[in-house]
GROMACS .gro file of C-alpha atoms in nm:
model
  346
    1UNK     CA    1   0.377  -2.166   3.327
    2UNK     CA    2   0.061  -2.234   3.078
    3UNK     CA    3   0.111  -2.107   2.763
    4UNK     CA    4  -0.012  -1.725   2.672
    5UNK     CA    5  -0.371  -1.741   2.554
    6UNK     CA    6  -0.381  -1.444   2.234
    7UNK     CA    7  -0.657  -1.279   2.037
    8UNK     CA    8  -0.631  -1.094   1.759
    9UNK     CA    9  -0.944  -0.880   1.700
   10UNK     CA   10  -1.005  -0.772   1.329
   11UNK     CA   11  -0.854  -1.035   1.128
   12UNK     CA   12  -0.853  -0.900   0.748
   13UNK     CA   13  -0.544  -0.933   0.518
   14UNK     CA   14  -0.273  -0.824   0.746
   15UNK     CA   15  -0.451  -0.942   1.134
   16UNK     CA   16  -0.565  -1.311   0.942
   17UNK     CA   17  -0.175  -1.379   0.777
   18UNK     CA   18  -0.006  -1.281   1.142
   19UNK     CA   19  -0.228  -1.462   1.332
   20UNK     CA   20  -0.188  -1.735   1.148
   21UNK     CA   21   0.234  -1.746   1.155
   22UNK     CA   22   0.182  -1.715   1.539
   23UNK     CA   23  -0.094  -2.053   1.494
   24UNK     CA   24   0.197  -2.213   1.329
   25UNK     CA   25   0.455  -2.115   1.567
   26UNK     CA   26   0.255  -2.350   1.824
   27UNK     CA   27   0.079  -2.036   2.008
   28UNK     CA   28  -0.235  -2.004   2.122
   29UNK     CA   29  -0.452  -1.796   1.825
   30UNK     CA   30  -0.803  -1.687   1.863
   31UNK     CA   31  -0.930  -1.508   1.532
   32UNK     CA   32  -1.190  -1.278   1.624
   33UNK     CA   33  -1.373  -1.113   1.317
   34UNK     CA   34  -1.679  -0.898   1.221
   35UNK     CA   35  -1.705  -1.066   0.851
   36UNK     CA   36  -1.959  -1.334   0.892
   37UNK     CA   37  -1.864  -1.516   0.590
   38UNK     CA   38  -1.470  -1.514   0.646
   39UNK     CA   39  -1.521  -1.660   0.997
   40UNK     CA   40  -1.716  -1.959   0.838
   41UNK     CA   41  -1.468  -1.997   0.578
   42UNK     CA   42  -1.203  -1.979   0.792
   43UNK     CA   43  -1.414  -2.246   1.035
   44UNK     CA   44  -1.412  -2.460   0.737
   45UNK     CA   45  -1.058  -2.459   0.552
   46UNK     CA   46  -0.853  -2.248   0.761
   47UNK     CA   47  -0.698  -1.964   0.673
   48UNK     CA   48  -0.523  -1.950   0.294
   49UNK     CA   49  -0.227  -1.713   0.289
   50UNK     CA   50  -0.106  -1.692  -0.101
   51UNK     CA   51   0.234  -1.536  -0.107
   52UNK     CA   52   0.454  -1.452  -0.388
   53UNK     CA   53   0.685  -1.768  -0.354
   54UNK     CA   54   0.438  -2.017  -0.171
   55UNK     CA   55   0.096  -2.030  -0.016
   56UNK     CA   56   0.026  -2.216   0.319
   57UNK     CA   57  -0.336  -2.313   0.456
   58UNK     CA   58  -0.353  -2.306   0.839
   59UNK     CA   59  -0.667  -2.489   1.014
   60UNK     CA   60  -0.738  -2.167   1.321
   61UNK     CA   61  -0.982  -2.116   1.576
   62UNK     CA   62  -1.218  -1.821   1.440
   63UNK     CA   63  -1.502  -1.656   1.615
   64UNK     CA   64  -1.800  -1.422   1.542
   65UNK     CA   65  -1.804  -1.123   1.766
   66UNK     CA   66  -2.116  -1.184   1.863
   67UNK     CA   67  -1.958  -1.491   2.013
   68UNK     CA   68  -1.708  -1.296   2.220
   69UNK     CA   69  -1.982  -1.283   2.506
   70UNK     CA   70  -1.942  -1.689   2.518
   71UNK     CA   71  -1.578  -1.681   2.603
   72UNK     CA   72  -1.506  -1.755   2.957
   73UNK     CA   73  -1.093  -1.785   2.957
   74UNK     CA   74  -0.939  -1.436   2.943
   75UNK     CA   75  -0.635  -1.339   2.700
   76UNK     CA   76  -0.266  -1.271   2.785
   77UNK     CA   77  -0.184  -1.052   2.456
   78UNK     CA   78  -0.457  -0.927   2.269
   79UNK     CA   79  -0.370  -0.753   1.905
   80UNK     CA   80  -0.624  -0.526   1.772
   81UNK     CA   81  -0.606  -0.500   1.377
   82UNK     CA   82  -0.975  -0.287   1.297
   83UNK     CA   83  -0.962   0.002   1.075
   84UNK     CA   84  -0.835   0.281   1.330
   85UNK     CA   85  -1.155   0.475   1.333
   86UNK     CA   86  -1.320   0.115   1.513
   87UNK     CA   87  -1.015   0.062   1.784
   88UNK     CA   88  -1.231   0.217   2.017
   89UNK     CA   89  -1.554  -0.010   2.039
   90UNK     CA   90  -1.340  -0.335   1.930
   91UNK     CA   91  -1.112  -0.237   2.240
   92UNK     CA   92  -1.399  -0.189   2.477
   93UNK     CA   93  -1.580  -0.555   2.305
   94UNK     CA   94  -1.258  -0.734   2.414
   95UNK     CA   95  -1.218  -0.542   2.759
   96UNK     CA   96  -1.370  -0.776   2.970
   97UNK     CA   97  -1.132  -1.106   2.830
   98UNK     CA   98  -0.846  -0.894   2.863
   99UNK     CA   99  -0.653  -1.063   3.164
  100UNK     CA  100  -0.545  -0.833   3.450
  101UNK     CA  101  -0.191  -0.829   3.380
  102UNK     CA  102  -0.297  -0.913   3.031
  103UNK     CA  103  -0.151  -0.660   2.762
  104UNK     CA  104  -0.314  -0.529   2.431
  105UNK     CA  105  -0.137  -0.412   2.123
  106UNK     CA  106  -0.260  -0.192   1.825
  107UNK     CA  107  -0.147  -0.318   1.527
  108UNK     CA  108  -0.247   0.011   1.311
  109UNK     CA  109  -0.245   0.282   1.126
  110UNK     CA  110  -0.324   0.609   1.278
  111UNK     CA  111  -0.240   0.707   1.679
  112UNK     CA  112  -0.475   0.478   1.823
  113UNK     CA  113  -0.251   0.386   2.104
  114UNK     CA  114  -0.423   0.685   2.268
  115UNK     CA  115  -0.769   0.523   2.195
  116UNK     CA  116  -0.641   0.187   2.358
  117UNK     CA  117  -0.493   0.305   2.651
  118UNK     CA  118  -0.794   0.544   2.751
  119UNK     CA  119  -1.016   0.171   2.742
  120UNK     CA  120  -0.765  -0.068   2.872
  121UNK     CA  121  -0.514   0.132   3.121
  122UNK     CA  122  -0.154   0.267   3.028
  123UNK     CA  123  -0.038  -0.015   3.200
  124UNK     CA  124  -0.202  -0.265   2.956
  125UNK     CA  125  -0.071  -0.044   2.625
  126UNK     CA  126   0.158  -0.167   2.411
  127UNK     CA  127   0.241   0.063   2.101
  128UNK     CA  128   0.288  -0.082   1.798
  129UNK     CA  129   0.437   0.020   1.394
  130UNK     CA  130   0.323  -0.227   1.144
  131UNK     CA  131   0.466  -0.252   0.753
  132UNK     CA  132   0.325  -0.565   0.554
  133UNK     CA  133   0.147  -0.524   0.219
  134UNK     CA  134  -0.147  -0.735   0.162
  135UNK     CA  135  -0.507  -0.783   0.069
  136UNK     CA  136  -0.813  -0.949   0.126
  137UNK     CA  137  -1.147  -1.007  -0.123
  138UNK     CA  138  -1.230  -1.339  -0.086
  139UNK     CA  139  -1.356  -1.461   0.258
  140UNK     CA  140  -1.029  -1.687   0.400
  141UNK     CA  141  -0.823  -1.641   0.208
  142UNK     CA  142  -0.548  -1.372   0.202
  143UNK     CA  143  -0.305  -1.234  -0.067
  144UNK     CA  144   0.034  -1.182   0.135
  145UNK     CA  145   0.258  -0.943  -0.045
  146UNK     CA  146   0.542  -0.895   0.164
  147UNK     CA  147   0.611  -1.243   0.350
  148UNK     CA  148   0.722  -1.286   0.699
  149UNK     CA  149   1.085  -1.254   0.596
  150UNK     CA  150   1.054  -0.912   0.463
  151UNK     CA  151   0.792  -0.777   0.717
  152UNK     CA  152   0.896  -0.530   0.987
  153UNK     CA  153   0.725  -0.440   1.333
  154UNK     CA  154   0.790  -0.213   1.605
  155UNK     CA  155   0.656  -0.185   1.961
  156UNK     CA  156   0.714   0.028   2.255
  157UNK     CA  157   0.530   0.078   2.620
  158UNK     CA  158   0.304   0.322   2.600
  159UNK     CA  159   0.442   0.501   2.939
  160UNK     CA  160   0.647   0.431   3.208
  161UNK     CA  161   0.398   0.166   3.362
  162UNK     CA  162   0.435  -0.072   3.062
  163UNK     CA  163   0.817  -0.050   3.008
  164UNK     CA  164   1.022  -0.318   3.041
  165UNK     CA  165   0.684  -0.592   2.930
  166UNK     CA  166   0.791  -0.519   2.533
  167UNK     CA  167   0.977  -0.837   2.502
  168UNK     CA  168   0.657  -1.042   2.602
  169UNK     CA  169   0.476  -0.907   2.264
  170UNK     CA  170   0.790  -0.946   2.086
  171UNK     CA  171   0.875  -1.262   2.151
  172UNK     CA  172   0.526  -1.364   1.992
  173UNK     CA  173   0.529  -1.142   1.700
  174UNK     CA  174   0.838  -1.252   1.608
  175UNK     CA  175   0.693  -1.561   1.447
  176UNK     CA  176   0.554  -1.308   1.171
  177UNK     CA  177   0.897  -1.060   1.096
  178UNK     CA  178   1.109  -0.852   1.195
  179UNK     CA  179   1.078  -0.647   1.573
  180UNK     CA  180   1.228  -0.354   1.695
  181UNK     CA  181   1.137  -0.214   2.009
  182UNK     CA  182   1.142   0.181   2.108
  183UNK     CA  183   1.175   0.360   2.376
  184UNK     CA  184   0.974   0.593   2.192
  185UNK     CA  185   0.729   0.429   2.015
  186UNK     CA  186   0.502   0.750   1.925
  187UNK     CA  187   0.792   0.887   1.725
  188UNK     CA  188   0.833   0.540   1.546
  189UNK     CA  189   0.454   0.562   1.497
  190UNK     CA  190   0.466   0.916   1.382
  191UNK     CA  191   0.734   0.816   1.138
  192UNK     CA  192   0.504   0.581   0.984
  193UNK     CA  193   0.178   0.847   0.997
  194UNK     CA  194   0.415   1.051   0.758
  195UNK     CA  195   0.526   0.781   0.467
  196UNK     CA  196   0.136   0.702   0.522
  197UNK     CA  197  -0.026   1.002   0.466
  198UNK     CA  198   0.181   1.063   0.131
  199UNK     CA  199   0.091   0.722   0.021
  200UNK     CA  200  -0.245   0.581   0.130
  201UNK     CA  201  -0.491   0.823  -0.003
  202UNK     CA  202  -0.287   1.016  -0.273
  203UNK     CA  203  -0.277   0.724  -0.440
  204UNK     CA  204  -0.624   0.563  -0.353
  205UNK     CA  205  -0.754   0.904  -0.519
  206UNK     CA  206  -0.699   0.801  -0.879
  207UNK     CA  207  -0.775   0.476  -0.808
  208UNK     CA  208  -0.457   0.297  -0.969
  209UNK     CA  209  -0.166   0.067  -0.811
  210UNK     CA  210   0.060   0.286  -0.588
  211UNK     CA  211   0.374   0.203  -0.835
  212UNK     CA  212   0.139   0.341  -1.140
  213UNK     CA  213   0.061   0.662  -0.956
  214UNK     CA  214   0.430   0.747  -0.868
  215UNK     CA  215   0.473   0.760  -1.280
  216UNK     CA  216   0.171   1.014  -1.301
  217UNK     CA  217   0.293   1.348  -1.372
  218UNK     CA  218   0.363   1.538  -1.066
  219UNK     CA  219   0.258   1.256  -0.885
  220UNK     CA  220   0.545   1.147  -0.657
  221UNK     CA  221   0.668   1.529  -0.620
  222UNK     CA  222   0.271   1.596  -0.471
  223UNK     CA  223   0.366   1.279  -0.273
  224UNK     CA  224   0.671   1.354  -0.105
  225UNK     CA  225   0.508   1.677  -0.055
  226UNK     CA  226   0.247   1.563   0.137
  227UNK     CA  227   0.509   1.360   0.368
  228UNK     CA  228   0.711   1.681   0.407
  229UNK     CA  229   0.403   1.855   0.601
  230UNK     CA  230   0.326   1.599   0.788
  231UNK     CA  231   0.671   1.551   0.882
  232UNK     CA  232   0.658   1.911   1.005
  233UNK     CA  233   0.381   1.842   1.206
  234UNK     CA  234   0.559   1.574   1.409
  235UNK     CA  235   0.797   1.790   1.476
  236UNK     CA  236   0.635   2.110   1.620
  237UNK     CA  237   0.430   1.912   1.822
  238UNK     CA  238   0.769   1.796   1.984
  239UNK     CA  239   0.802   1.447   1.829
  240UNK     CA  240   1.171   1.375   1.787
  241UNK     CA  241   1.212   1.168   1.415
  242UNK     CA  242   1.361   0.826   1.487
  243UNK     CA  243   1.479   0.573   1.195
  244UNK     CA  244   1.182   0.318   1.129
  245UNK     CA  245   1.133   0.012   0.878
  246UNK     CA  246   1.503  -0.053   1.018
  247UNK     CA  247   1.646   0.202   0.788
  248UNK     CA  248   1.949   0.303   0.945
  249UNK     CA  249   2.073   0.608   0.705
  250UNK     CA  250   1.817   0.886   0.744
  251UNK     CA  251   1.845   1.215   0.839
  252UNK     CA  252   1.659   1.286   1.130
  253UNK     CA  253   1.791   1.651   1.167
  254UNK     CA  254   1.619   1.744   0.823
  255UNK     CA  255   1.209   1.648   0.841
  256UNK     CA  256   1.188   1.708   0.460
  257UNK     CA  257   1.480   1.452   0.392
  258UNK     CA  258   1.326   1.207   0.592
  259UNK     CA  259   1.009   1.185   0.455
  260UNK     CA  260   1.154   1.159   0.130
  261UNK     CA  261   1.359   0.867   0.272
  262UNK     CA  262   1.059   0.660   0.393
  263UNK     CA  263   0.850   0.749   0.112
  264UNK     CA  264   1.093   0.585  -0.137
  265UNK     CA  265   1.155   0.311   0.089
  266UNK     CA  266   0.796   0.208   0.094
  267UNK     CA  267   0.759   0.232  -0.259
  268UNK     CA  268   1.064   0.012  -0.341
  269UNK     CA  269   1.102  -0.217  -0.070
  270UNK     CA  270   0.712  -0.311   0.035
  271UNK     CA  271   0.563  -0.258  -0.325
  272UNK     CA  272   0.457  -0.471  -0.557
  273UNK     CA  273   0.378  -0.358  -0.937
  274UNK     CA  274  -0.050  -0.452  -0.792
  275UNK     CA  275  -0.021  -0.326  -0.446
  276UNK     CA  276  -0.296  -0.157  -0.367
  277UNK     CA  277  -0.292   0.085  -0.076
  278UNK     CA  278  -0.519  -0.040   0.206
  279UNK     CA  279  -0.730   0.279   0.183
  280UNK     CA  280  -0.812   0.193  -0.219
  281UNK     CA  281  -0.942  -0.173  -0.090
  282UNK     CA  282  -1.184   0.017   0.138
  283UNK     CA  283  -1.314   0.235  -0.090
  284UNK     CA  284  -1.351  -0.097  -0.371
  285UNK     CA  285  -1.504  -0.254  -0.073
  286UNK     CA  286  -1.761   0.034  -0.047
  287UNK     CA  287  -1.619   0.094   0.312
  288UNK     CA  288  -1.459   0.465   0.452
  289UNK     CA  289  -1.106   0.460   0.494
  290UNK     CA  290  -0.876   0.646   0.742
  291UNK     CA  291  -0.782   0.972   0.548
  292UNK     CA  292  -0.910   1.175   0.887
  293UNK     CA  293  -0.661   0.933   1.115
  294UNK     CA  294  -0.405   1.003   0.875
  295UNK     CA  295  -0.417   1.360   0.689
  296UNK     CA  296  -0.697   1.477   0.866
  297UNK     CA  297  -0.464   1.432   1.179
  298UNK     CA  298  -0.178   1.619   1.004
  299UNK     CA  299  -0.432   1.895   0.887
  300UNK     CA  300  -0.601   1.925   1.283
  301UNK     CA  301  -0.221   1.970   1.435
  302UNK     CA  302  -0.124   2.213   1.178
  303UNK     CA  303  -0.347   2.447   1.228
  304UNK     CA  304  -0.287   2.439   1.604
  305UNK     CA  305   0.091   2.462   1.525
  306UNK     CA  306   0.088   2.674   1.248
  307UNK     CA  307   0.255   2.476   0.979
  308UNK     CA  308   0.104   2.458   0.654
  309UNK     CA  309  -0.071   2.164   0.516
  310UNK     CA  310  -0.202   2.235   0.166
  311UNK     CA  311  -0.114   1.925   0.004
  312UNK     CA  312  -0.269   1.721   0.293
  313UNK     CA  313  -0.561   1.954   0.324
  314UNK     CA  314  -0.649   1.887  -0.044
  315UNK     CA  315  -0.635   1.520  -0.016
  316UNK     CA  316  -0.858   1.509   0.254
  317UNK     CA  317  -1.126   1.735   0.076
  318UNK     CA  318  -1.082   1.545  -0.230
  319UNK     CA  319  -1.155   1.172  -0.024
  320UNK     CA  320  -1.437   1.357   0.106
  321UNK     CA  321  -1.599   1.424  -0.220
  322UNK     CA  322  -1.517   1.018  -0.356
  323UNK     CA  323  -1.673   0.920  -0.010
  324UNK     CA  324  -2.003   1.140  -0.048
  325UNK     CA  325  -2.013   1.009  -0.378
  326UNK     CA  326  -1.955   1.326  -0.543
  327UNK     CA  327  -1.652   1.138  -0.741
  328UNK     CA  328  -1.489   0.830  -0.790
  329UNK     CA  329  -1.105   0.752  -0.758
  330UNK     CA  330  -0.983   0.800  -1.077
  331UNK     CA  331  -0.699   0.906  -1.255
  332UNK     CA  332  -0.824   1.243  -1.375
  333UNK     CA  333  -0.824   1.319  -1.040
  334UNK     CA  334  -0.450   1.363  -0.983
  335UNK     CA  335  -0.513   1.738  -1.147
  336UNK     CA  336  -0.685   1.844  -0.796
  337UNK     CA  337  -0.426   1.721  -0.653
  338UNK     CA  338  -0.065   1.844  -0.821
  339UNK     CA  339  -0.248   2.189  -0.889
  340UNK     CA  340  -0.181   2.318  -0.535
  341UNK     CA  341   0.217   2.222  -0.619
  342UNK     CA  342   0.451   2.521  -0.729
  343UNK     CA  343   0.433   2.591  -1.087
  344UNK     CA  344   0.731   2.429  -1.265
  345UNK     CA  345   0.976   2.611  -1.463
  346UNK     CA  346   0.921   2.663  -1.784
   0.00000   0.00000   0.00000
């Protein structure tokens, strides 16, 4: 059998280091990117992957997405890693390379599996949870927080006509960390929607290092609130919590309790005293980041279930005033934030 011919489309800090282990592994790696300059850099030194204990530079095959129209040989496994809002168009782009029996994974924030299997077919939808820290702001080359020994993955079939083809993306991720796969990969996804929507943009708000902003007064308790709602969310929209970042002492009966749990986990287990939250990058970058995927999700299914959001609905207004412009991420800003908490005692 010839070897399994794999894409990744979108490769930024976290799509450029895993694509690269899997290069190393021996696999077949096409980079597909939107940067111009990153594709040329990576065309001419490979891909630099600076971790905390070593770096590694790995020569790749990189394209320009213009140059996706030029491919003729179609793709076995194809891993999207665009910013969720983009999983859409990138997903219909690679469509046509995307063998028949071909599968295609979404290596994201946010609940794009929906997005991916409305373009490629349940059948070709492979759900995925990823948890890496990194970033990028130098075309090729990538600052790898959390290296492949402490990064965690999970995957799951999408429905019923998937199941059972898991082990094909595992097998191949595997080269980058740790894989667990679910029968019920939604709830493992919704499990990391929750730690994310306390974390991402909270933080990204004042503009600091997500270990800085858990010392900010009120801070972490406006933090774990925000997980709390959206762990509500999950579950009166009928998502049943399941243990995730292979945590195996959480409480899955008590919503509040577990987003506590995955919450602190993130913050001392895939933190560094820099790490920036991917949604702070964007915004450095100049781009829009994924606070309606993420909050703006929680805030859209509360009010249809009738659970209240306040902390999430106050991040999201708040990113929508630093993305008009109206303010920039700051610390001052964690006062719009902690004053919709309950008044402490005196």
């Amino acid at each position: 059998m010839p070897p399994k011919r794999i894409a990744f489309v979108g490769t930024g800090a976290n799509g450029a280091a895993i694509a690269a282990d899997l290069t190393r592994a021996g696999l077949d790696v096409t980079f597909i990117e939107q940067w111009p300059a990153h594709v040329e850099a990576m065309r001419a030194n490979g891909i630099r992957v600076q971790m905390p204990a070593e770096t590694v530079v790995t020569p790749v095959t990189a394209i320009h997405l213009y140059e996706v129209a030029q491919q003729r040989q179609l793709f076995d496994i194809v891993f999207v890693l665009v910013k969720a809002y983009d999983t859409r168009w990138a997903c219909e782009l690679i469509k046509p390379l995307v063998a028949p029996d071909g599968l295609v994974v979404g290596l994201q924030n946010g609940m794009s599996l929906d997005d991916i299997a409305d373009v490629m077919g349940p059948e070709r939808t492979i759900g995925a949870v990823i948890e890496v820290a990194g970033n990028m702001y130098e075309p090729g080359i990538v600052n790898r927080q959390t290296p492949p020994s402490g990064s965690w993955f999970a995957l799951g079939a999408y429905d019923y006509s998937a199941r059972g083809r898991e082990q094909e993306v595992a097998d191949v991720l595997g080269h980058a960390g740790t894989v667990q796969v679910y029968e019920k990969v939604r709830a493992a996804k919704w499990g990391k929607l929750i730690v994310n929507a306390g974390e991402l943009v909270p933080s990204a708000i004042l503009g600091m290092p997500l270990a800085a902003v858990v010392d900010v007064p009120r801070m972490h308790e406006f933090m774990l609130q925000v997980c709390r709602e959206a762990a509500d969310v999950a579950v009166a929209s009928g998502i049943e919590l399941v243990p995730i970042f292979g945590l195996q002492d959480l409480d899955l009966r008590d919503s509040h309790s577990y987003g506590n749990s995955l919450l602190n986990a993130v913050l001392e287990r895939y933190s560094l005293p820099d790490t920036k939250t991917t949604v702070l990058q964007d915004w450095i970058k100049g781009r829009r980041s994924e606070v309606h995927e993420i909050n703006g999700l929680v805030v859209e299914l509360g009010r249809r279930y009738g659970v209240d959001t306040t902390a999430n609905t106050v991040t999201v207004e708040v990113a929508r005033r630093i993305e008009a412009g109206e303010l920039k991420e700051q610390p001052e800003n964690a006062t719009l934030l902690t004053a919709v908490l309950a008044p402490t005692a005196a």
